[in-house]
């Protein structure tokens, strides 16, 4: 092709089209409109690339031949299989042990609060109904689950049921920004409303702007009318930060939840509320403070029982006598 004006325009046009396709491909990600063309090209040229690589890479072929040779390969494969089975068995045992511990803690928590629960397992996470923080559990209407039931685990409040299917349910987690629950302070009984903030601590708005609170104070659910969506007494979390009192009608505190929302597995849906408010009975026991070690120093008594000044005078007299005896 001769270097003409038309050929230069064609080259510029082809370059522009190429850049446009690259841009569309990058922005499209996994749903790129050119993904089909890429897969077709891979199907056509993939075998050719493998054949060329096999022809020009004799070292790779030699390594493959040694790796696949006879009895040695059989023995290595058997050992690798046995090792993989052993690791899988050990991993399964560890997981089962962990889940049994979770279930045991859940049953103890439910027993302390006298909650009637239906055990469930988290089988999926995601925004099933447009919520940011939800999980799917493997129980539904066939198991007696209804909308607006409290969900907890051995550590405390997990969330509430929002959608119920025949065999699965969706749970809105307590750290979702659309989640709000009434809370009550341990001992002081100060009331407030906790709201989720995603990865950040829960924000609790106390109704009393002059409430005396401090980091380390703990909160439980206050409970709802007819116990839906929340039963009372479920542990919520521990205060880690307190906003300065500004003279307003309310006051904000920030709470670290007891539940780890990114590692949920075994949970319980409260299908029967307690007959009476368990108050603070479900909160975990606070650790015992470490004993204070006291060291007592006893002065060492003098051997002669004489005052220290008299002893010094005797020592000076002895030194003077020794010096006089040594003088010729």
Short mmCIF file of C-alpha atoms in Angstrom, two decimals:
data_model
loop_
_atom_site.label_atom_id
_atom_site.label_comp_id
_atom_site.label_asym_id
_atom_site.label_seq_id
_atom_site.Cartn_x
_atom_site.Cartn_y
_atom_site.Cartn_z
CA UNK A 1 0.00 0.00 0.00
CA UNK A 2 1.34 3.38 -0.97
CA UNK A 3 1.74 6.14 1.62
CA UNK A 4 -1.27 8.21 0.64
CA UNK A 5 -3.63 10.44 2.55
CA UNK A 6 -6.30 7.73 2.53
CA UNK A 7 -3.94 5.11 3.98
CA UNK A 8 -2.87 7.44 6.81
CA UNK A 9 -6.52 8.19 7.64
CA UNK A 10 -7.27 4.47 7.67
CA UNK A 11 -4.35 3.81 10.04
CA UNK A 12 -5.52 6.56 12.41
CA UNK A 13 -9.05 5.17 12.30
CA UNK A 14 -7.87 1.62 13.13
CA UNK A 15 -5.77 2.90 16.03
CA UNK A 16 -8.76 4.86 17.39
CA UNK A 17 -10.99 1.77 17.14
CA UNK A 18 -8.38 -0.31 18.95
CA UNK A 19 -8.14 2.19 21.81
CA UNK A 20 -11.94 2.35 22.03
CA UNK A 21 -12.20 -1.46 22.30
CA UNK A 22 -9.50 -1.56 24.98
CA UNK A 23 -11.33 1.12 26.99
CA UNK A 24 -14.66 -0.68 26.70
CA UNK A 25 -13.03 -3.97 27.70
CA UNK A 26 -11.38 -2.49 30.82
CA UNK A 27 -14.51 -0.69 31.99
CA UNK A 28 -16.72 -3.70 31.32
CA UNK A 29 -14.74 -5.99 33.63
CA UNK A 30 -16.22 -9.49 33.75
CA UNK A 31 -19.24 -8.31 31.74
CA UNK A 32 -17.15 -6.84 28.94
CA UNK A 33 -18.96 -6.84 25.56
CA UNK A 34 -15.80 -8.15 23.90
CA UNK A 35 -15.50 -11.07 26.29
CA UNK A 36 -17.20 -13.39 23.80
CA UNK A 37 -14.70 -12.46 21.12
CA UNK A 38 -11.86 -13.04 23.57
CA UNK A 39 -13.17 -16.52 24.45
CA UNK A 40 -13.57 -17.37 20.76
CA UNK A 41 -10.02 -16.28 20.07
CA UNK A 42 -8.77 -18.34 22.97
CA UNK A 43 -10.61 -21.39 21.66
CA UNK A 44 -9.06 -20.95 18.22
CA UNK A 45 -5.53 -19.93 19.14
CA UNK A 46 -5.15 -21.80 22.44
CA UNK A 47 -4.27 -25.17 20.88
CA UNK A 48 -1.87 -23.45 18.51
CA UNK A 49 -0.09 -21.78 21.42
CA UNK A 50 0.18 -25.09 23.28
CA UNK A 51 1.63 -26.77 20.20
CA UNK A 52 4.19 -24.03 19.66
CA UNK A 53 5.19 -24.12 23.34
CA UNK A 54 5.66 -27.89 23.23
CA UNK A 55 7.83 -27.58 20.13
CA UNK A 56 10.11 -24.82 21.39
CA UNK A 57 10.38 -25.85 25.08
CA UNK A 58 12.27 -29.17 25.28
CA UNK A 59 13.29 -28.46 28.89
CA UNK A 60 9.67 -28.28 29.94
CA UNK A 61 8.97 -31.52 28.09
CA UNK A 62 11.87 -33.23 29.86
CA UNK A 63 10.63 -32.11 33.26
CA UNK A 64 7.19 -33.40 32.40
CA UNK A 65 8.62 -36.73 31.28
CA UNK A 66 10.54 -37.20 34.55
CA UNK A 67 7.51 -36.20 36.62
CA UNK A 68 5.27 -38.67 34.81
CA UNK A 69 7.68 -41.59 34.74
CA UNK A 70 6.59 -45.02 35.99
CA UNK A 71 6.73 -46.22 39.55
CA UNK A 72 8.11 -43.00 41.00
CA UNK A 73 5.11 -41.07 39.74
CA UNK A 74 2.73 -43.67 41.21
CA UNK A 75 4.38 -43.51 44.63
CA UNK A 76 4.37 -39.69 44.70
CA UNK A 77 0.74 -39.58 43.62
CA UNK A 78 -0.24 -42.03 46.37
CA UNK A 79 1.60 -39.99 49.01
CA UNK A 80 0.06 -36.77 47.77
CA UNK A 81 -3.41 -38.32 47.88
CA UNK A 82 -2.88 -39.67 51.39
CA UNK A 83 -1.57 -36.29 52.58
CA UNK A 84 -4.54 -34.47 51.07
CA UNK A 85 -7.01 -36.88 52.72
CA UNK A 86 -5.29 -36.46 56.08
CA UNK A 87 -5.40 -32.67 55.83
CA UNK A 88 -9.06 -32.78 54.82
CA UNK A 89 -9.89 -35.06 57.75
CA UNK A 90 -8.02 -32.88 60.23
CA UNK A 91 -9.61 -29.74 58.81
CA UNK A 92 -13.04 -31.31 59.05
CA UNK A 93 -12.43 -32.33 62.67
CA UNK A 94 -11.30 -28.80 63.56
CA UNK A 95 -14.36 -27.31 61.88
CA UNK A 96 -16.72 -29.74 63.58
CA UNK A 97 -15.11 -29.00 66.94
CA UNK A 98 -15.47 -25.27 66.35
CA UNK A 99 -19.12 -25.61 65.37
CA UNK A 100 -19.87 -27.77 68.41
CA UNK A 101 -18.36 -25.05 70.60
CA UNK A 102 -20.53 -22.43 68.86
CA UNK A 103 -23.64 -24.54 69.37
CA UNK A 104 -22.80 -25.14 73.03
CA UNK A 105 -22.32 -21.40 73.63
CA UNK A 106 -25.60 -20.65 71.82
CA UNK A 107 -27.52 -23.12 73.99
CA UNK A 108 -26.02 -21.64 77.17
CA UNK A 109 -26.99 -18.13 76.08
CA UNK A 110 -30.52 -19.23 75.20
CA UNK A 111 -30.80 -21.04 78.52
CA UNK A 112 -29.65 -17.97 80.50
CA UNK A 113 -32.33 -15.84 78.85
CA UNK A 114 -34.99 -18.58 78.75
CA UNK A 115 -35.34 -18.09 74.98
CA UNK A 116 -36.97 -20.81 72.90
CA UNK A 117 -34.80 -20.99 69.79
CA UNK A 118 -34.62 -22.76 66.45
CA UNK A 119 -31.02 -23.51 65.50
CA UNK A 120 -29.88 -22.55 62.01
CA UNK A 121 -26.78 -22.28 59.86
CA UNK A 122 -25.71 -19.34 57.73
CA UNK A 123 -25.59 -20.59 54.15
CA UNK A 124 -25.14 -17.36 52.16
CA UNK A 125 -24.30 -13.69 52.49
CA UNK A 126 -25.27 -10.80 50.28
CA UNK A 127 -27.81 -8.16 49.40
CA UNK A 128 -30.77 -10.42 48.71
CA UNK A 129 -33.43 -7.71 49.13
CA UNK A 130 -31.27 -4.63 48.61
CA UNK A 131 -29.86 -4.54 52.13
CA UNK A 132 -26.16 -4.00 52.59
CA UNK A 133 -25.60 -6.47 55.43
CA UNK A 134 -27.73 -9.62 55.22
CA UNK A 135 -27.28 -13.36 55.55
CA UNK A 136 -29.42 -16.29 54.51
CA UNK A 137 -30.12 -19.08 57.00
CA UNK A 138 -31.33 -22.61 56.30
CA UNK A 139 -34.68 -22.47 58.15
CA UNK A 140 -37.97 -21.04 56.95
CA UNK A 141 -41.72 -21.10 57.33
CA UNK A 142 -41.76 -24.92 57.41
CA UNK A 143 -39.64 -24.66 60.59
CA UNK A 144 -41.92 -22.14 62.29
CA UNK A 145 -39.92 -19.05 61.33
CA UNK A 146 -41.84 -15.81 60.88
CA UNK A 147 -40.93 -12.29 59.88
CA UNK A 148 -39.57 -9.98 62.62
CA UNK A 149 -38.11 -12.67 64.86
CA UNK A 150 -34.93 -12.00 66.84
CA UNK A 151 -31.75 -13.77 65.71
CA UNK A 152 -28.84 -14.33 68.10
CA UNK A 153 -25.78 -16.50 68.61
CA UNK A 154 -23.70 -17.38 71.63
CA UNK A 155 -22.18 -13.89 71.77
CA UNK A 156 -25.33 -11.79 71.48
CA UNK A 157 -27.61 -10.01 69.02
CA UNK A 158 -27.17 -10.97 65.35
CA UNK A 159 -30.18 -9.29 63.75
CA UNK A 160 -33.82 -9.84 62.83
CA UNK A 161 -35.65 -11.90 60.23
CA UNK A 162 -36.89 -9.78 57.32
CA UNK A 163 -37.94 -12.27 54.63
CA UNK A 164 -39.15 -15.84 55.04
CA UNK A 165 -39.32 -18.56 52.43
CA UNK A 166 -40.40 -22.18 52.80
CA UNK A 167 -36.93 -23.45 53.74
CA UNK A 168 -34.72 -20.35 54.03
CA UNK A 169 -34.91 -16.88 55.59
CA UNK A 170 -33.09 -13.58 55.20
CA UNK A 171 -31.66 -11.90 58.29
CA UNK A 172 -30.86 -8.18 58.46
CA UNK A 173 -27.69 -7.87 60.54
CA UNK A 174 -27.43 -5.47 63.46
CA UNK A 175 -24.57 -3.54 61.85
CA UNK A 176 -26.62 -2.58 58.79
CA UNK A 177 -27.33 1.18 58.52
CA UNK A 178 -31.07 0.41 58.21
CA UNK A 179 -31.05 -1.55 61.48
CA UNK A 180 -32.27 0.06 64.72
CA UNK A 181 -32.89 -1.61 68.08
CA UNK A 182 -33.91 -0.27 71.50
CA UNK A 183 -31.22 -0.73 74.14
CA UNK A 184 -30.94 -0.60 77.92
CA UNK A 185 -27.78 0.10 79.90
CA UNK A 186 -26.63 -2.47 82.42
CA UNK A 187 -27.48 -1.47 86.04
CA UNK A 188 -28.37 2.17 85.26
CA UNK A 189 -31.27 1.18 82.92
CA UNK A 190 -30.64 4.20 80.67
CA UNK A 191 -32.55 3.71 77.40
CA UNK A 192 -31.40 4.42 73.86
CA UNK A 193 -31.52 3.37 70.22
CA UNK A 194 -28.63 1.55 68.53
CA UNK A 195 -28.06 1.97 64.80
CA UNK A 196 -25.71 -0.04 62.61
CA UNK A 197 -22.77 1.61 60.84
CA UNK A 198 -21.34 -1.20 58.74
CA UNK A 199 -17.73 -1.91 59.68
CA UNK A 200 -17.77 0.86 62.31
CA UNK A 201 -19.04 0.50 65.90
CA UNK A 202 -22.77 0.79 66.57
CA UNK A 203 -23.97 4.31 67.32
CA UNK A 204 -26.33 4.50 70.31
CA UNK A 205 -28.40 7.60 70.95
CA UNK A 206 -29.21 7.75 74.66
CA UNK A 207 -32.51 9.41 75.52
CA UNK A 208 -30.97 11.10 78.56
CA UNK A 209 -28.47 13.73 77.47
CA UNK A 210 -27.02 13.89 80.99
CA UNK A 211 -26.62 10.16 81.45
CA UNK A 212 -23.41 9.17 83.22
CA UNK A 213 -21.75 6.57 81.01
CA UNK A 214 -18.18 5.49 80.44
CA UNK A 215 -16.21 3.09 78.23
CA UNK A 216 -16.74 -0.49 79.36
CA UNK A 217 -20.45 -0.06 80.19
CA UNK A 218 -22.60 -2.73 78.56
CA UNK A 219 -25.95 -2.76 76.80
CA UNK A 220 -28.74 -5.28 76.14
CA UNK A 221 -31.89 -5.14 74.03
CA UNK A 222 -34.80 -3.34 75.64
CA UNK A 223 -37.41 -5.48 73.92
CA UNK A 224 -40.32 -4.65 71.64
CA UNK A 225 -44.07 -4.74 72.00
CA UNK A 226 -45.24 -8.34 71.84
CA UNK A 227 -41.52 -9.27 71.66
CA UNK A 228 -41.32 -8.53 67.92
CA UNK A 229 -38.93 -7.84 66.38
CA UNK A 230 -36.79 -7.96 69.54
CA UNK A 231 -36.97 -9.91 72.76
CA UNK A 232 -35.46 -8.28 75.87
CA UNK A 233 -32.11 -8.97 77.49
CA UNK A 234 -30.03 -10.02 74.47
CA UNK A 235 -26.43 -8.72 74.81
CA UNK A 236 -25.67 -5.96 72.29
CA UNK A 237 -22.15 -4.74 73.04
CA UNK A 238 -19.79 -2.64 75.12
CA UNK A 239 -19.25 1.14 75.03
CA UNK A 240 -15.85 2.14 73.63
CA UNK A 241 -16.34 5.89 73.14
CA UNK A 242 -18.60 8.58 74.60
CA UNK A 243 -19.37 11.89 72.91
CA UNK A 244 -18.91 14.89 75.22
CA UNK A 245 -22.15 16.08 76.80
CA UNK A 246 -23.24 19.16 74.90
CA UNK A 247 -26.31 20.05 76.92
CA UNK A 248 -28.66 18.45 74.36
CA UNK A 249 -31.66 16.29 75.06
CA UNK A 250 -29.83 13.16 73.82
CA UNK A 251 -26.28 11.84 73.91
CA UNK A 252 -24.35 9.59 71.54
CA UNK A 253 -22.10 6.69 72.54
CA UNK A 254 -20.33 4.16 70.33
CA UNK A 255 -20.55 0.47 71.03
CA UNK A 256 -18.39 -2.46 69.97
CA UNK A 257 -20.85 -5.30 69.28
CA UNK A 258 -20.27 -8.69 70.85
CA UNK A 259 -21.05 -10.46 67.58
CA UNK A 260 -18.51 -10.74 64.77
CA UNK A 261 -20.72 -10.14 61.73
CA UNK A 262 -18.09 -11.28 59.21
CA UNK A 263 -17.73 -14.79 60.68
CA UNK A 264 -21.25 -16.01 61.38
CA UNK A 265 -22.01 -19.73 61.21
CA UNK A 266 -24.36 -21.17 63.84
CA UNK A 267 -27.24 -18.90 64.93
CA UNK A 268 -30.57 -19.26 66.69
CA UNK A 269 -33.94 -17.75 65.82
CA UNK A 270 -36.02 -16.92 68.90
CA UNK A 271 -39.35 -18.64 68.27
CA UNK A 272 -40.53 -18.29 71.87
CA UNK A 273 -39.92 -15.20 74.02
CA UNK A 274 -39.03 -15.52 77.73
CA UNK A 275 -41.85 -15.29 80.26
CA UNK A 276 -40.07 -12.47 82.07
CA UNK A 277 -37.35 -9.98 81.15
CA UNK A 278 -33.97 -11.62 81.91
CA UNK A 279 -32.51 -8.16 82.53
CA UNK A 280 -28.69 -8.51 82.69
CA UNK A 281 -28.61 -12.28 83.26
CA UNK A 282 -27.47 -13.07 79.71
CA UNK A 283 -24.46 -10.73 79.76
CA UNK A 284 -21.13 -12.56 80.04
CA UNK A 285 -19.37 -12.62 83.37
CA UNK A 286 -16.84 -9.83 83.77
CA UNK A 287 -13.26 -11.06 84.30
CA UNK A 288 -11.97 -11.03 87.84
CA UNK A 289 -9.48 -8.17 88.46
CA UNK A 290 -5.90 -9.31 88.90
CA UNK A 291 -4.80 -9.34 92.55
CA UNK A 292 -2.48 -6.52 93.62
CA UNK A 293 0.95 -7.71 94.71
CA UNK A 294 2.22 -5.93 97.85
CA UNK A 295 5.91 -6.09 98.76
CA UNK A 296 6.85 -5.43 102.43
CA UNK A 297 10.47 -4.58 103.23
CA UNK A 298 11.58 -5.39 106.82
CA UNK A 299 14.72 -3.56 108.08
CA UNK A 300 17.54 -5.87 109.15
CA UNK A 301 18.17 -5.69 112.94
CA UNK A 302 21.68 -4.78 114.17
CA UNK A 303 23.75 -7.55 115.76
CA UNK A 304 24.66 -5.75 119.05
CA UNK A 305 21.32 -4.12 119.64
CA UNK A 306 23.09 -0.73 120.23
CA UNK A 307 21.97 2.47 118.56
CA UNK A 308 23.62 3.20 115.22
CA UNK A 309 25.41 6.31 116.60
CA UNK A 310 26.99 4.32 119.46
CA UNK A 311 28.18 1.68 117.01
CA UNK A 312 29.84 4.33 114.84
CA UNK A 313 31.65 5.77 117.90
CA UNK A 314 32.94 2.33 118.88
CA UNK A 315 34.19 1.72 115.33
CA UNK A 316 36.05 5.09 115.33
CA UNK A 317 37.67 4.31 118.69
CA UNK A 318 38.82 0.90 117.48
CA UNK A 319 40.35 2.43 114.32
CA UNK A 320 42.26 5.06 116.42
CA UNK A 321 43.60 2.38 118.77
CA UNK A 322 44.78 0.29 115.84
CA UNK A 323 46.62 3.27 114.36
CA UNK A 324 48.32 3.98 117.77
CA UNK A 325 49.48 0.41 118.08
CA UNK A 326 50.97 0.56 114.59
CA UNK A 327 53.06 3.75 115.34
CA UNK A 328 56.73 2.90 116.38
#
